[in-house]
Tab-separated table of C-alpha atoms in Angstrom:
chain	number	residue	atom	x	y	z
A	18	UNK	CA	110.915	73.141	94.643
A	19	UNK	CA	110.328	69.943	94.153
A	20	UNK	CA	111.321	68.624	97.478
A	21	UNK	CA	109.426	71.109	99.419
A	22	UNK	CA	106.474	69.611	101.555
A	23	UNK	CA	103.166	70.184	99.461
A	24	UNK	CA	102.058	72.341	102.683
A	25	UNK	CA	104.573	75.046	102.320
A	26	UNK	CA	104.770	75.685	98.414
A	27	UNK	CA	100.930	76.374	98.912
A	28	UNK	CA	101.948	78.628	101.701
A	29	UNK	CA	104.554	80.269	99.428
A	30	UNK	CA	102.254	80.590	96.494
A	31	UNK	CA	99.619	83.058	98.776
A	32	UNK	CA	103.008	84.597	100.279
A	33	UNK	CA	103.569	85.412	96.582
A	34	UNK	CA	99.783	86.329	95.794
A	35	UNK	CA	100.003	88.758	99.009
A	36	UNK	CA	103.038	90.130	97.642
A	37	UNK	CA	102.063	91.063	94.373
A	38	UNK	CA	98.810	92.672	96.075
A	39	UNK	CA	101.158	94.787	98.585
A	40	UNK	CA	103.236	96.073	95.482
A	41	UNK	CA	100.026	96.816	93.578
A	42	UNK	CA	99.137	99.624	95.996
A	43	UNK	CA	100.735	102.375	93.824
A	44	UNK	CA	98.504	101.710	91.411
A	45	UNK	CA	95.295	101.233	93.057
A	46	UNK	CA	95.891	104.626	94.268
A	47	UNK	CA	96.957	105.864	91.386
A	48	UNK	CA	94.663	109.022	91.551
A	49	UNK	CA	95.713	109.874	95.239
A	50	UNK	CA	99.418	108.965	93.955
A	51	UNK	CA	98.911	111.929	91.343
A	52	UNK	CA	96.875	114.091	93.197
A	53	UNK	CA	99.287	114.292	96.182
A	54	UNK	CA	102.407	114.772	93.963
A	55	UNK	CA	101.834	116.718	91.080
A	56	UNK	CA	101.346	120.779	92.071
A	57	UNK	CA	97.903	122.586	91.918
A	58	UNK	CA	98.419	126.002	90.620
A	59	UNK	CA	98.904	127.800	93.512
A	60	UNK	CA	102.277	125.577	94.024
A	61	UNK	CA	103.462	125.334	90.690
A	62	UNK	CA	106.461	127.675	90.404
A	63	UNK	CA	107.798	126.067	93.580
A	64	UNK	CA	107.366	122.198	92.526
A	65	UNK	CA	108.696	121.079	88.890
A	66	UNK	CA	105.455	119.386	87.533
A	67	UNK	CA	107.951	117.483	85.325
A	68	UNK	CA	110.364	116.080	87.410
A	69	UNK	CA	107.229	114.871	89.805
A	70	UNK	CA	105.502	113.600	86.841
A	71	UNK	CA	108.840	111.413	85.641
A	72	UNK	CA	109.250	110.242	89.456
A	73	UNK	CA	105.837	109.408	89.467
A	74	UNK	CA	106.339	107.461	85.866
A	75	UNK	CA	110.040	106.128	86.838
A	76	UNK	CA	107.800	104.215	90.470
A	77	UNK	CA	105.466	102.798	88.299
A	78	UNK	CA	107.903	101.166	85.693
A	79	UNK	CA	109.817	99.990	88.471
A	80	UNK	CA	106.825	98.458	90.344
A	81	UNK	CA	105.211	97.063	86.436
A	82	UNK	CA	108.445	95.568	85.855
A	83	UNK	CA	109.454	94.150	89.478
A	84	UNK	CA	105.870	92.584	89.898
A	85	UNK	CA	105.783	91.228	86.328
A	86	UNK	CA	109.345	89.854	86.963
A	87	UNK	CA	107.976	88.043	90.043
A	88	UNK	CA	105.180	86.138	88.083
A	89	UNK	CA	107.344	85.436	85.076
A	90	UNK	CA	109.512	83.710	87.555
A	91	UNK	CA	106.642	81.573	89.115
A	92	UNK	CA	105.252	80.458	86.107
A	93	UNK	CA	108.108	79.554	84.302
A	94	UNK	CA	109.233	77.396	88.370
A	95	UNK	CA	105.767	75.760	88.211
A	96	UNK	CA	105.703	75.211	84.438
A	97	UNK	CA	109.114	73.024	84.724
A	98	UNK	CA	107.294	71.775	88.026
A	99	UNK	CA	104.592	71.006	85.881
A	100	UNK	CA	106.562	69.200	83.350
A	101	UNK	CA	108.554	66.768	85.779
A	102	UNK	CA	105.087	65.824	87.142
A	103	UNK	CA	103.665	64.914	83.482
A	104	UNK	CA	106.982	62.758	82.787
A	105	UNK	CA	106.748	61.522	85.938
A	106	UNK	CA	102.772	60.664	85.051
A	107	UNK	CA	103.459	58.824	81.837
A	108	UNK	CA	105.784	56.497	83.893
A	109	UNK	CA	103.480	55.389	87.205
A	110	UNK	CA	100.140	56.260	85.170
A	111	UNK	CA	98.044	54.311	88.149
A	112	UNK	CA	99.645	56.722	90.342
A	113	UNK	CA	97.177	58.688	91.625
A	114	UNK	CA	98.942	60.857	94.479
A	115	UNK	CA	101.040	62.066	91.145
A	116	UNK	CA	98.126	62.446	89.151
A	117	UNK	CA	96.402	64.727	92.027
A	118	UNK	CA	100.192	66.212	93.299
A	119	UNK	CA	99.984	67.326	88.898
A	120	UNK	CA	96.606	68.990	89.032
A	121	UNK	CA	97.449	71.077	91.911
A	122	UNK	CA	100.600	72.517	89.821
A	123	UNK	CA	98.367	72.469	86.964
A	124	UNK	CA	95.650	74.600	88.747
A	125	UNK	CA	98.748	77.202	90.794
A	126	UNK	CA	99.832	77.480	87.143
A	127	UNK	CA	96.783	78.769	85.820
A	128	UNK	CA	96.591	81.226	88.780
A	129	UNK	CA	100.030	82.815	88.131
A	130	UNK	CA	98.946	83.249	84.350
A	131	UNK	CA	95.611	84.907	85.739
A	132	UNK	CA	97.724	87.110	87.559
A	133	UNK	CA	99.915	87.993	84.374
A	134	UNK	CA	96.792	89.234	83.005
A	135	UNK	CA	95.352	90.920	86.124
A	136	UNK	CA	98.555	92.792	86.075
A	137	UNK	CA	98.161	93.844	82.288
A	138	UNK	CA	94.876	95.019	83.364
A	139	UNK	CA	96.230	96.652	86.470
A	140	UNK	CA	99.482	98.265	84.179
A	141	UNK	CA	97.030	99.824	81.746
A	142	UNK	CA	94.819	101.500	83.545
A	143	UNK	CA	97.520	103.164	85.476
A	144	UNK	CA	99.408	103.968	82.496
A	145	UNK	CA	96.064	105.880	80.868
A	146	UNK	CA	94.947	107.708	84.515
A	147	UNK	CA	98.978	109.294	84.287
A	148	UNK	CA	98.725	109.797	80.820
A	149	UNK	CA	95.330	111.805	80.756
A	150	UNK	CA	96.722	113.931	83.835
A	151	UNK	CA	99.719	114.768	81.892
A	152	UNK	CA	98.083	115.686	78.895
A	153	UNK	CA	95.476	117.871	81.682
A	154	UNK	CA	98.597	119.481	82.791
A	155	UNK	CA	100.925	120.427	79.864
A	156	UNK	CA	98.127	120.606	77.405
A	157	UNK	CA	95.395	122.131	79.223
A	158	UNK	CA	93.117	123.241	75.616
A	159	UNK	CA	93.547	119.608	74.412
A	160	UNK	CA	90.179	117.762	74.646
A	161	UNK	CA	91.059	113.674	75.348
């Protein structure tokens, strides 16, 4: 990445950004996700609330662990980005293209680990909006 103009890795980084809000979708409609798949009672002998409800489950894993994937991969590109720059740094200290060139990687770093907790955020209250219907649906005298 390195070699890339400073124009396009900027471009890449909101490609990324735009990305990771495009695959969030599931979860920010979480509650029309569940209320469009799992049966009301009037269709529940003809759709298996448990098979939905693990399809359902089986999406979001695969969308938690795709999008935290993506990230992992950024940060750890930008951290060795990072690094080169800071060796680089120590070398031509009066360089001060490199020292500004650094605090842009410095400042798209702390974005991408923003977004790793954004996306813990984001994970969590998914995971507690499926749990509670579940436990609504197959344990319908439980108070939660």
């Amino acid at each position: 990445l390195s070699e890339i103009e400073p124009s396009i890795k900027l471009y890449i980084f909101f490609l990324i950004q735009e990305l990771l809000r495009v695959m969030r979708t599931i979860d920010d409609r979480i509650v029309h996700e569940l209320n469009t798949t799992i049966p009301t009672a009037s269709f529940v002998g003809k759709v298996d609330p448990g098979q939905t409800c693990k399809e359902l489950y089986e999406s979001l894993m695969d969308a938690h662990t795709n999008r935290e994937r993506i990230i992992k991969n950024c940060i750890a590109q930008t951290s060795s980005v990072v690094k080169t720059l800071r060796e680089e740094r120590e070398k031509a200290q009066d360089d001060v293209a490199l020292l500004k060139q650094l605090r842009k990687e410095q400042t798209k770093l702390k974005l991408m680990q923003s977004e790793l907790n954004v996306e813990e955020v984001v994970n969590d209250r998914s995971w507690k909006v499926l749990s509670h219907l579940i436990v609504m649906m197959f344990c319908p005298n439980r108070q939660s």
